[in-house]
Amino acid sequence: MKDLVQRAERLRADFPLLHQRHPSGSPLIYLDNAATTHKPRAVLQTLERFYTTTNANIHRGLHWLSQEATRLYEEAREVVAQFLQAASPQEIVFVKGTTEGINLIAHGLRQVHFQPGDELLLTAAEHHANIVPWHLIARDIPVRLRPAPLRSDGGLDWEAFQQQITPRTRLIAITAMSNALGTEMPVSAIGALARQRDIPFLVDAAQFAPHKPINVQEWCADFVVFSGHKLYGPTGIGVVYMRHPWGETLPPYQGGGDMIVEVRWDSSTYAKPPQKFEAGTPPIAEAIALAESIRYLTQKVGWDFIQAYEQYLTDYAQARIEEVPGLQLFGTARPKGAIWSFYSEAVHPHDMATFLDQAGIAARAGHHCAQPLMEALQVPATTRASLAFYNLPSEIDSLAQSLHQIVHFFV
Amino acid sequence: MNTQLKQLYQEIILDHNRYPRNYGRLENPTHQARGHNPLCGDQIELTLQIRDNVIEDIRFEGKSCSICKASASVMTTVVKGTSLEEAETLFEAFHELLTHEEPTKVSSLAAEWRDKLSVFSTVRLFPVRVKCATLPWHTLHNALKNSTQVASTE
């Protein structure tokens, strides 16, 4: 265990932001990684290098710089395809983030897939980004969302999930890891079920992606989305994986430059996927920097370390938080990622977050963009500590110590 | 615990949080309103008995953080027995106290009111918590207008 902690301590040197102090003078303890992660120097340098040496628009200039920028951008697509174990880079579409990704898919499915009365099967743990885009569809085509319940430990109720599949189920759209609880959903089992019944299957991997390796083919997924900024990359870049031939089937999301073959006054024809879905100038530098964050994660840090160390941190945090009197811990089901949500009847999450902030601890208090889940848990909000491989056991000790003080203060 | 926190969570705020005054709901209110801060989840409901332009009785209930709950509790003790115009003046003074660098309105209030409201002056130093303290007052404002809109400080 000591080796893992020492490795984490060394890796922290790669993240300049972590060495700041909170205005109160305390060291900054960043436990809000499910909201966004910090960027290693390699990613920051990639952004700077692109703008200082290679900046040009892509896919349209015949000049040298444009060709270089295009090469790096398309190389990034290959890196992402490999990261997801996709069959081809043509299945990778760059978008702004997970939210835009799901909206893109919903927009397309509305036009070519859904009929009135269709049902969408989700889990009770969905983020608003995997709820509201489907509500927007329902304004035009009356479709119904069916949320499959969780067990009390935050894991999916598998029996109930299977019972929710009906002949009207036309999409299964689930999170791979709950952003509020950290619990994992049985993605491969759900994918197999969906494939067997010929139901398209969408996976929101925004939280899963930074914690565990993804294999979209093993998942039997038709669509997978994630965001760069939660994966140690920049904001403004995200990914949609679209299994072939969905890229052919779905209509374009936005119209504009770069997504066309020919434009006339009366009509236009569209490019092949993925360009078909990338209208206008994409976030070029961000895509290239995302590829660097993936290289950093998979090559420098490595999945073996990430999984072993984060598992240790998850268990350690559970033990320390459970020692705090009167705290209710949510999402104890395994497997789970390094995210803990907790609640105290005596201390409202906002009071808790204010106290933690004054101790230099960045944690999130609120409904975590998952109001239906909060309702199911029967709490107005929770406090969430979400960890990354650069967090240390000593930081969890500080969290636990503050929690003891807060609870003592209010009770 | 640092000084700023101590100023925010003064004993009187903690006391109103633990033992909220006028908690619950009136059976036959003449006025009522709901308030909700969607970003943080604070929820509050006010029921009032108003006769001859005077707030004869007021109750609140809801799920909220300690600052919101204490603010609601203090508010009910302050506005009970006031005229609608006085309540409006108090609302404006409280709002200014939390949102202006150099508030002036609170100092011109009667001493009893001034002292009760001033307990919340430190909330201004915690910008994300201002809306917690002002939600009950915005809800009152709506109730007095008999507005059916859910109050929100977002």
Coordinates of C-alpha atoms in Angstrom, one line a residue:
Chain A
M1 CA 0.0 0.0 0.0
K2 CA 2.9 2.3 0.9
D3 CA 4.2 1.9 -2.7
L4 CA 0.9 3.0 -4.1
V5 CA 0.7 6.1 -1.9
Q6 CA 4.3 7.1 -2.7
R7 CA 3.5 6.7 -6.4
A8 CA 0.5 9.0 -6.0
E9 CA 2.6 11.5 -4.2
R10 CA 5.1 11.6 -7.1
L11 CA 2.3 11.9 -9.7
R12 CA 0.9 15.0 -7.8
A13 CA 4.0 16.8 -9.1
D14 CA 2.5 16.6 -12.6
F15 CA -0.5 18.8 -11.5
P16 CA 0.5 22.4 -10.9
L17 CA -2.9 23.4 -9.5
L18 CA -2.8 21.0 -6.6
H19 CA 0.1 22.9 -5.0
Q20 CA -2.0 26.0 -4.4
R21 CA -3.3 27.1 -1.0
H22 CA -6.8 28.0 -0.1
P23 CA -7.3 31.7 0.8
S24 CA -7.7 30.6 4.4
G25 CA -4.1 29.4 4.3
S26 CA -4.9 25.7 4.4
P27 CA -3.5 23.4 1.7
L28 CA -6.0 23.0 -1.0
I29 CA -7.7 19.6 -0.7
Y30 CA -9.6 18.9 -3.9
L31 CA -12.3 16.3 -3.6
D32 CA -14.6 17.4 -6.4
N33 CA -13.1 15.3 -9.2
A34 CA -16.5 14.1 -10.4
A35 CA -17.3 17.7 -11.3
T36 CA -14.0 18.2 -13.1
T37 CA -10.4 17.0 -12.8
H38 CA -7.2 19.0 -12.9
K39 CA -4.8 18.9 -15.8
P40 CA -1.4 17.4 -15.9
R41 CA 1.4 19.5 -17.2
A42 CA 1.6 17.3 -20.3
V43 CA -1.9 18.4 -21.3
L44 CA -1.2 22.1 -20.5
Q45 CA 2.0 21.9 -22.6
T46 CA 0.1 20.3 -25.5
L47 CA -2.3 23.2 -25.6
E48 CA 0.5 25.7 -25.5
R49 CA 2.5 23.8 -28.1
F50 CA -0.5 23.6 -30.5
Y51 CA -1.1 27.4 -30.3
T52 CA 2.5 28.3 -30.5
T53 CA 3.5 25.9 -33.4
T54 CA 0.6 24.3 -35.2
N55 CA -2.5 26.6 -34.9
A56 CA -4.6 26.5 -38.1
N57 CA -8.0 25.5 -39.2
I58 CA -8.5 21.9 -40.2
H59 CA -9.8 20.0 -43.2
R60 CA -9.8 23.0 -45.5
G61 CA -6.4 24.6 -45.9
L62 CA -4.0 23.2 -48.4
H63 CA -1.1 24.9 -46.6
W64 CA 1.4 23.2 -44.4
L65 CA 0.0 24.4 -41.1
S66 CA -3.5 23.3 -41.8
Q67 CA -2.3 19.9 -42.8
E68 CA -0.3 19.6 -39.6
A69 CA -3.3 20.7 -37.5
T70 CA -5.6 18.2 -39.4
R71 CA -3.1 15.4 -38.9
L72 CA -3.0 16.0 -35.1
Y73 CA -6.7 16.3 -34.9
E74 CA -7.4 13.1 -36.8
E75 CA -4.6 11.4 -34.8
A76 CA -6.5 12.4 -31.7
R77 CA -9.6 10.6 -33.1
E78 CA -7.5 7.5 -33.4
V79 CA -6.2 7.7 -29.9
V80 CA -9.8 8.0 -28.6
A81 CA -11.0 5.1 -30.8
Q82 CA -8.2 3.0 -29.3
F83 CA -9.1 4.2 -25.8
L84 CA -12.7 3.0 -26.2
Q85 CA -11.7 -0.1 -28.2
A86 CA -13.9 1.1 -31.0
A87 CA -13.7 -0.8 -34.3
S88 CA -12.8 2.3 -36.3
P89 CA -11.9 6.0 -35.7
Q90 CA -14.9 6.8 -38.1
E91 CA -17.1 5.9 -35.1
I92 CA -15.7 8.7 -33.0
V93 CA -17.4 12.1 -33.1
F94 CA -15.9 15.1 -31.3
V95 CA -18.4 17.3 -29.4
K96 CA -18.4 19.8 -26.6
G97 CA -19.0 17.3 -23.9
T98 CA -21.3 14.6 -22.6
T99 CA -24.3 16.8 -22.5
E100 CA -23.9 17.9 -26.1
G101 CA -23.2 14.3 -27.0
I102 CA -26.5 13.0 -25.6
N103 CA -28.4 15.9 -27.2
L104 CA -26.8 15.0 -30.6
I105 CA -28.0 11.4 -30.3
A106 CA -31.4 12.4 -29.0
H107 CA -31.9 14.9 -31.8
G108 CA -31.0 12.2 -34.4
L109 CA -33.1 9.4 -32.8
R110 CA -36.1 11.7 -32.7
Q111 CA -36.1 12.0 -36.4
V112 CA -35.4 8.4 -37.5
H113 CA -36.2 6.2 -34.6
F114 CA -38.9 7.1 -32.1
Q115 CA -42.6 6.6 -32.5
P116 CA -45.4 7.8 -30.2
G117 CA -45.8 5.5 -27.2
D118 CA -42.2 4.3 -27.3
E119 CA -40.4 3.8 -24.0
L120 CA -36.9 4.6 -22.9
L121 CA -35.4 2.6 -20.1
L122 CA -33.0 4.4 -17.8
T123 CA -31.8 3.9 -14.3
A124 CA -32.9 5.9 -11.2
A125 CA -29.3 7.2 -11.0
E126 CA -29.2 9.3 -14.2
H127 CA -27.7 12.7 -14.4
H128 CA -30.0 15.4 -15.8
A129 CA -27.9 15.2 -19.0
N130 CA -29.4 11.8 -19.6
I131 CA -33.0 12.8 -18.7
V132 CA -33.7 16.3 -20.1
P133 CA -32.7 15.6 -23.7
W134 CA -35.3 12.9 -23.8
H135 CA -37.9 15.2 -22.3
L136 CA -37.2 17.5 -25.2
I137 CA -38.0 14.7 -27.6
A138 CA -41.2 14.0 -25.7
R139 CA -42.4 17.5 -26.5
D140 CA -42.7 16.4 -30.2
I141 CA -43.2 12.6 -29.9
P142 CA -45.0 11.3 -26.8
V143 CA -42.4 8.9 -25.5
R144 CA -42.2 7.7 -21.9
L145 CA -39.2 7.5 -19.6
R146 CA -39.0 4.4 -17.4
P147 CA -36.4 4.7 -14.6
A148 CA -35.3 1.3 -13.3
P149 CA -35.0 1.5 -9.5
L150 CA -31.8 1.1 -7.5
R151 CA -31.4 -1.1 -4.4
S152 CA -31.0 0.6 -1.1
D153 CA -27.2 0.2 -1.4
G154 CA -27.2 2.1 -4.7
G155 CA -26.6 -0.8 -7.0
L156 CA -29.1 -1.5 -9.8
D157 CA -32.0 -3.7 -9.0
W158 CA -31.4 -6.2 -11.8
E159 CA -34.7 -8.1 -11.5
A160 CA -36.7 -4.8 -11.6
F161 CA -34.6 -3.6 -14.5
Q162 CA -35.3 -6.7 -16.6
Q163 CA -39.0 -6.3 -15.8
Q164 CA -39.0 -2.8 -17.1
I165 CA -38.2 -4.0 -20.6
T166 CA -41.3 -4.2 -22.6
P167 CA -42.1 -4.6 -26.3
R168 CA -42.3 -0.8 -26.5
T169 CA -38.7 -0.3 -25.2
R170 CA -36.9 1.5 -28.0
L171 CA -33.8 2.7 -26.2
I172 CA -31.9 1.8 -23.1
A173 CA -29.8 4.7 -21.9
I174 CA -27.9 4.3 -18.7
T175 CA -25.0 5.8 -16.8
A176 CA -22.1 3.4 -16.4
M177 CA -21.3 5.0 -13.0
S178 CA -23.5 7.1 -10.9
N179 CA -22.1 10.6 -10.6
A180 CA -23.8 11.1 -7.2
L181 CA -23.1 7.6 -5.6
G182 CA -20.2 6.2 -7.6
T183 CA -21.9 2.8 -7.9
E184 CA -21.4 1.0 -11.2
M185 CA -24.1 -0.4 -13.4
P186 CA -23.8 -3.8 -15.0
V187 CA -23.1 -2.3 -18.4
S188 CA -22.1 -5.5 -20.2
A189 CA -25.0 -7.5 -19.0
I190 CA -27.4 -4.7 -20.0
G191 CA -25.7 -4.4 -23.3
A192 CA -26.1 -8.1 -24.0
L193 CA -29.8 -7.9 -23.2
A194 CA -30.2 -4.9 -25.4
R195 CA -28.4 -6.5 -28.3
Q196 CA -30.4 -9.7 -28.0
R197 CA -33.6 -7.7 -28.3
D198 CA -32.3 -5.3 -30.9
I199 CA -32.8 -2.3 -28.6
P200 CA -30.3 0.5 -29.2
F201 CA -28.0 1.0 -26.1
L202 CA -26.5 4.3 -25.0
V203 CA -24.0 4.5 -22.2
D204 CA -23.1 7.8 -20.3
A205 CA -19.5 7.1 -19.4
A206 CA -18.7 10.6 -18.1
Q207 CA -17.9 9.3 -14.6
F208 CA -16.7 5.8 -15.6
A209 CA -14.1 6.9 -18.1
P210 CA -11.6 8.4 -15.6
H211 CA -11.7 5.4 -13.3
K212 CA -11.8 2.2 -15.4
P213 CA -10.9 1.1 -18.9
I214 CA -13.8 1.0 -21.4
N215 CA -14.4 -1.6 -24.1
V216 CA -17.4 -0.4 -26.2
Q217 CA -17.6 -3.7 -28.1
E218 CA -17.7 -5.7 -24.9
W219 CA -20.4 -3.4 -23.6
C220 CA -22.4 -4.1 -26.8
A221 CA -23.0 -0.3 -26.9
D222 CA -24.4 1.6 -29.8
F223 CA -23.5 5.0 -28.3
V224 CA -21.0 5.9 -25.6
V225 CA -20.4 9.5 -24.5
F226 CA -17.9 11.1 -22.2
S227 CA -16.3 14.5 -21.4
G228 CA -12.6 15.5 -21.7
H229 CA -12.5 17.7 -18.7
K230 CA -13.4 14.8 -16.3
L231 CA -10.6 12.8 -17.8
Y232 CA -7.8 15.2 -17.0
G233 CA -8.3 16.9 -20.3
P234 CA -9.6 20.4 -21.3
T235 CA -13.1 21.7 -21.1
G236 CA -15.1 22.1 -24.3
I237 CA -14.3 18.7 -25.7
G238 CA -16.2 15.5 -25.4
V239 CA -16.7 12.3 -27.4
V240 CA -19.6 10.4 -28.9
Y241 CA -18.9 6.8 -30.0
M242 CA -21.4 5.7 -32.6
R243 CA -21.3 2.1 -33.6
H244 CA -21.4 1.6 -37.3
P245 CA -23.8 2.1 -39.1
W246 CA -25.5 4.6 -36.7
G247 CA -23.3 7.4 -38.2
E248 CA -25.0 6.7 -41.5
T249 CA -28.5 6.4 -40.1
L250 CA -28.6 9.5 -37.9
P251 CA -29.2 12.8 -39.5
P252 CA -26.8 15.7 -38.9
Y253 CA -27.1 17.6 -35.6
Q254 CA -26.0 21.0 -36.8
G255 CA -25.5 22.4 -40.3
G256 CA -22.5 24.5 -41.4
G257 CA -19.1 24.2 -42.8
D258 CA -17.0 21.0 -42.8
M259 CA -20.0 18.7 -42.7
I260 CA -21.1 18.9 -46.3
V261 CA -20.2 17.5 -49.7
E262 CA -22.0 20.0 -51.8
V263 CA -24.2 23.1 -51.0
R264 CA -26.7 24.6 -53.5
W265 CA -29.4 27.2 -52.8
D266 CA -32.1 24.5 -52.8
S267 CA -30.3 21.7 -50.9
S268 CA -27.1 20.3 -49.6
T269 CA -25.5 16.9 -49.3
Y270 CA -23.7 15.8 -46.2
A271 CA -20.3 14.4 -45.6
K272 CA -19.7 10.9 -44.2
P273 CA -19.5 10.4 -40.5
P274 CA -17.9 11.5 -38.4
Q275 CA -17.5 14.8 -40.3
K276 CA -21.3 14.8 -40.8
F277 CA -21.7 15.6 -37.1
E278 CA -18.9 18.1 -36.8
A279 CA -20.3 21.3 -38.3
G280 CA -18.1 24.4 -38.1
T281 CA -14.6 24.7 -36.6
P282 CA -14.3 22.0 -33.9
P283 CA -12.4 22.4 -30.6
I284 CA -9.1 21.5 -32.3
A285 CA -6.6 22.2 -29.6
E286 CA -8.9 20.6 -27.0
A287 CA -9.2 17.4 -29.1
I288 CA -5.5 17.2 -29.4
A289 CA -5.0 17.9 -25.7
L290 CA -7.6 15.2 -24.9
A291 CA -5.5 12.7 -26.8
E292 CA -2.6 13.8 -24.6
S293 CA -4.6 13.3 -21.4
I294 CA -5.5 9.8 -22.6
R295 CA -1.8 9.0 -23.3
Y296 CA -0.9 10.4 -19.9
L297 CA -3.5 8.3 -18.2
T298 CA -3.0 5.1 -20.0
Q299 CA 0.8 5.2 -20.5
K300 CA 2.3 7.3 -17.7
V301 CA -0.1 6.5 -14.9
G302 CA -1.6 3.2 -16.1
W303 CA -4.9 1.5 -15.5
D304 CA -3.3 -1.0 -13.1
F305 CA -2.2 1.7 -10.7
I306 CA -5.3 3.8 -11.1
Q307 CA -7.6 0.8 -10.3
A308 CA -5.6 -0.6 -7.5
Y309 CA -4.9 2.8 -5.8
E310 CA -8.4 4.2 -6.3
Q311 CA -9.9 1.0 -4.8
Y312 CA -7.7 1.5 -1.8
L313 CA -8.7 5.1 -1.5
T314 CA -12.4 4.2 -1.8
D315 CA -12.2 1.7 1.0
Y316 CA -10.1 4.0 3.1
A317 CA -12.6 6.8 2.7
Q318 CA -15.5 4.6 3.5
A319 CA -13.9 3.5 6.8
R320 CA -13.0 7.0 7.8
I321 CA -16.4 8.5 6.9
E322 CA -18.3 5.7 8.6
E323 CA -16.5 6.7 11.9
V324 CA -18.3 10.1 11.9
P325 CA -21.4 9.9 14.1
G326 CA -24.7 10.4 12.5
L327 CA -23.5 10.4 8.9
Q328 CA -25.4 8.3 6.4
L329 CA -23.3 7.0 3.6
F330 CA -24.9 6.3 0.2
G331 CA -23.9 3.9 -2.6
T332 CA -22.0 1.2 -0.7
A333 CA -22.7 -1.4 -3.4
R334 CA -19.7 -2.8 -5.2
P335 CA -18.2 -2.4 -7.7
K336 CA -18.0 1.3 -7.4
G337 CA -15.7 4.2 -8.3
A338 CA -14.1 6.6 -5.9
I339 CA -17.1 8.7 -5.2
W340 CA -18.9 9.0 -1.8
S341 CA -22.1 10.8 -1.0
F342 CA -23.2 11.3 2.6
Y343 CA -25.9 13.0 4.6
S344 CA -26.5 14.0 8.1
E345 CA -29.9 14.8 9.5
A346 CA -28.3 17.4 11.8
V347 CA -26.2 19.2 9.3
H348 CA -27.6 20.4 6.0
P349 CA -25.2 19.7 3.1
H350 CA -24.7 23.4 2.4
D351 CA -23.6 24.1 5.9
M352 CA -21.3 21.2 5.6
A353 CA -19.8 22.5 2.3
T354 CA -19.3 25.9 3.8
F355 CA -17.4 24.4 6.8
L356 CA -15.4 22.1 4.5
D357 CA -14.5 25.0 2.2
Q358 CA -13.2 27.0 5.2
A359 CA -10.9 24.1 5.9
G360 CA -9.6 24.2 2.3
I361 CA -11.6 21.2 1.3
A362 CA -13.4 21.4 -2.1
A363 CA -16.4 19.1 -1.9
R364 CA -19.7 19.3 -3.7
A365 CA -23.0 19.8 -1.8
G366 CA -26.3 19.7 -3.6
H367 CA -28.4 17.4 -5.8
H368 CA -25.6 16.7 -8.2
C369 CA -27.8 17.2 -11.2
A370 CA -29.7 14.1 -10.2
Q371 CA -32.9 15.3 -8.5
P372 CA -34.9 12.2 -9.2
L373 CA -32.2 10.2 -7.4
M374 CA -32.2 12.5 -4.4
E375 CA -36.0 12.0 -4.2
A376 CA -35.5 8.2 -4.3
L377 CA -32.9 8.5 -1.5
Q378 CA -35.3 10.8 0.4
V379 CA -32.8 13.5 1.0
P380 CA -32.8 17.1 -0.2
A381 CA -29.2 17.0 -1.2
T382 CA -26.0 15.2 -0.2
T383 CA -22.3 16.2 0.3
R384 CA -20.1 14.4 -2.2
A385 CA -16.4 13.7 -2.0
S386 CA -15.1 12.4 -5.3
L387 CA -11.5 11.2 -5.6
A388 CA -8.9 10.9 -8.2
F389 CA -5.6 9.0 -8.3
Y390 CA -3.8 12.2 -7.1
N391 CA -5.7 12.3 -3.8
L392 CA -3.9 11.0 -0.7
P393 CA -5.1 9.2 2.4
S394 CA -3.9 12.2 4.4
E395 CA -6.4 14.3 2.6
I396 CA -9.2 11.8 3.5
D397 CA -8.0 12.1 7.1
S398 CA -8.4 15.9 6.9
L399 CA -11.9 15.4 5.5
A400 CA -12.9 13.0 8.3
Q401 CA -11.4 15.3 10.9
S402 CA -13.5 18.2 9.5
L403 CA -16.6 16.1 9.4
H404 CA -16.2 15.2 13.1
Q405 CA -15.8 18.9 14.0
I406 CA -18.9 19.9 11.9
V407 CA -21.1 17.3 13.3
H408 CA -20.0 18.1 16.8
F409 CA -20.6 21.8 16.2
F410 CA -24.2 21.3 15.0
V411 CA -25.4 18.5 17.3
Chain B
M1 CA -12.9 26.9 13.3
N2 CA -12.0 30.3 11.9
T3 CA -13.3 33.7 12.8
Q4 CA -15.4 34.2 9.7
L5 CA -17.2 30.9 10.3
K6 CA -17.8 31.9 13.9
Q7 CA -19.4 35.2 12.8
L8 CA -21.5 33.3 10.2
Y9 CA -22.8 30.7 12.6
Q10 CA -23.5 32.9 15.6
E11 CA -25.1 31.3 18.6
I12 CA -28.4 33.1 17.8
I13 CA -28.5 31.5 14.3
L14 CA -27.7 28.1 15.6
D15 CA -30.4 28.6 18.2
H16 CA -33.1 29.5 15.6
N17 CA -31.9 26.5 13.5
R18 CA -32.3 24.1 16.4
Y19 CA -35.5 25.6 17.8
P20 CA -37.2 27.4 14.9
R21 CA -39.9 29.9 16.0
N22 CA -43.3 29.9 14.3
Y23 CA -42.6 26.6 12.6
G24 CA -45.5 24.8 11.0
R25 CA -48.5 26.0 9.0
L26 CA -51.6 28.0 9.7
E27 CA -55.0 26.2 9.2
N28 CA -56.8 28.9 7.3
P29 CA -54.2 31.3 5.9
T30 CA -55.3 34.4 4.1
H31 CA -52.0 34.5 2.3
Q32 CA -49.4 31.9 1.4
A33 CA -46.4 31.3 -0.8
R34 CA -43.7 28.8 -1.6
G35 CA -40.0 29.5 -2.2
H36 CA -37.5 27.2 -3.8
N37 CA -33.8 27.6 -4.7
P38 CA -33.4 25.0 -7.4
L39 CA -29.6 25.1 -7.5
C40 CA -29.2 24.3 -3.8
G41 CA -32.6 22.7 -3.0
D42 CA -33.7 25.0 -0.2
Q43 CA -37.5 24.8 0.1
I44 CA -39.8 26.9 2.3
E45 CA -43.5 27.5 2.6
L46 CA -45.1 30.4 4.4
T47 CA -48.7 30.7 5.6
L48 CA -50.0 34.0 6.9
Q49 CA -53.0 35.5 8.6
I50 CA -53.5 39.1 7.5
R51 CA -56.2 41.3 8.8
D52 CA -56.7 45.0 8.4
N53 CA -53.4 45.4 6.7
V54 CA -51.5 43.7 9.6
I55 CA -49.7 40.4 9.7
E56 CA -51.5 38.9 12.6
D57 CA -49.8 35.5 12.4
I58 CA -47.2 33.7 10.3
R59 CA -45.7 30.2 10.1
F60 CA -43.0 28.6 8.0
E61 CA -42.0 25.1 7.2
G62 CA -39.6 23.5 4.7
K63 CA -36.4 21.7 4.2
S64 CA -33.4 24.0 4.1
C65 CA -29.9 24.7 5.4
S66 CA -29.3 26.3 8.8
I67 CA -28.9 29.9 7.4
C68 CA -32.2 29.7 5.5
K69 CA -34.1 28.2 8.4
A70 CA -32.7 30.7 10.9
S71 CA -33.5 33.5 8.5
A72 CA -37.0 32.3 8.1
S73 CA -37.4 31.9 11.9
V74 CA -36.1 35.3 12.7
M75 CA -38.2 36.8 9.9
T76 CA -41.4 35.4 11.4
T77 CA -40.6 36.9 14.8
V78 CA -39.8 40.3 13.2
V79 CA -42.8 40.7 10.9
K80 CA -45.5 39.3 13.2
G81 CA -47.7 42.2 14.1
T82 CA -46.3 44.6 11.5
S83 CA -48.3 46.3 8.8
L84 CA -47.7 45.3 5.2
E85 CA -45.8 48.5 4.5
E86 CA -43.5 47.9 7.5
A87 CA -42.9 44.3 6.3
E88 CA -42.0 45.6 2.9
T89 CA -39.5 48.1 4.5
L90 CA -38.0 45.3 6.5
F91 CA -37.7 43.1 3.3
E92 CA -35.8 45.9 1.5
A93 CA -33.5 46.6 4.5
F94 CA -32.7 42.9 4.8
H95 CA -32.0 42.6 1.1
E96 CA -29.7 45.6 1.1
L97 CA -27.9 44.3 4.2
L98 CA -26.9 41.2 2.4
T99 CA -26.2 42.5 -1.0
H100 CA -24.7 46.0 -0.6
E101 CA -21.2 46.8 0.5
E102 CA -22.3 49.7 2.8
P103 CA -25.9 49.1 3.7
T104 CA -27.8 52.1 5.2
K105 CA -31.4 51.0 5.5
V106 CA -30.9 48.6 8.5
S107 CA -29.6 51.3 10.7
S108 CA -32.7 53.4 10.4
L109 CA -34.9 50.6 11.6
A110 CA -36.2 50.3 15.2
A111 CA -33.5 48.9 17.5
E112 CA -35.2 45.6 18.1
W113 CA -35.6 44.9 14.4
R114 CA -32.1 46.2 13.6
D115 CA -30.5 43.9 16.1
K116 CA -32.3 40.9 14.9
L117 CA -31.6 41.4 11.2
S118 CA -28.0 42.4 11.8
V119 CA -27.1 38.9 12.9
F120 CA -27.1 38.0 9.2
S121 CA -24.7 40.7 8.1
T122 CA -21.8 38.3 7.9
V123 CA -23.6 36.2 5.3
R124 CA -22.5 38.8 2.8
L125 CA -19.0 37.5 3.2
F126 CA -20.1 34.1 1.9
P127 CA -21.6 35.0 -1.5
V128 CA -22.9 31.5 -2.3
R129 CA -24.9 31.6 1.0
V130 CA -26.7 35.0 0.4
K131 CA -29.5 33.3 -1.4
C132 CA -30.1 31.0 1.5
A133 CA -30.8 33.9 3.8
T134 CA -32.9 35.9 1.4
L135 CA -35.1 33.1 0.2
P136 CA -37.6 33.4 3.1
W137 CA -37.9 37.1 2.6
H138 CA -38.5 36.8 -1.2
T139 CA -41.1 34.2 -0.3
L140 CA -42.7 36.7 2.1
H141 CA -42.6 39.4 -0.6
N142 CA -44.5 37.1 -3.0
A143 CA -47.0 36.1 -0.3
L144 CA -47.8 39.7 0.5
K145 CA -48.4 40.3 -3.2
N146 CA -50.5 37.2 -3.2
S147 CA -48.4 36.0 -6.0
T148 CA -48.8 32.3 -6.9
Q149 CA -45.3 32.2 -8.4
V150 CA -42.8 30.1 -6.5
A151 CA -40.2 32.5 -5.1
S152 CA -36.6 31.9 -6.1
T153 CA -33.4 33.9 -5.6
E154 CA -31.6 32.2 -8.5

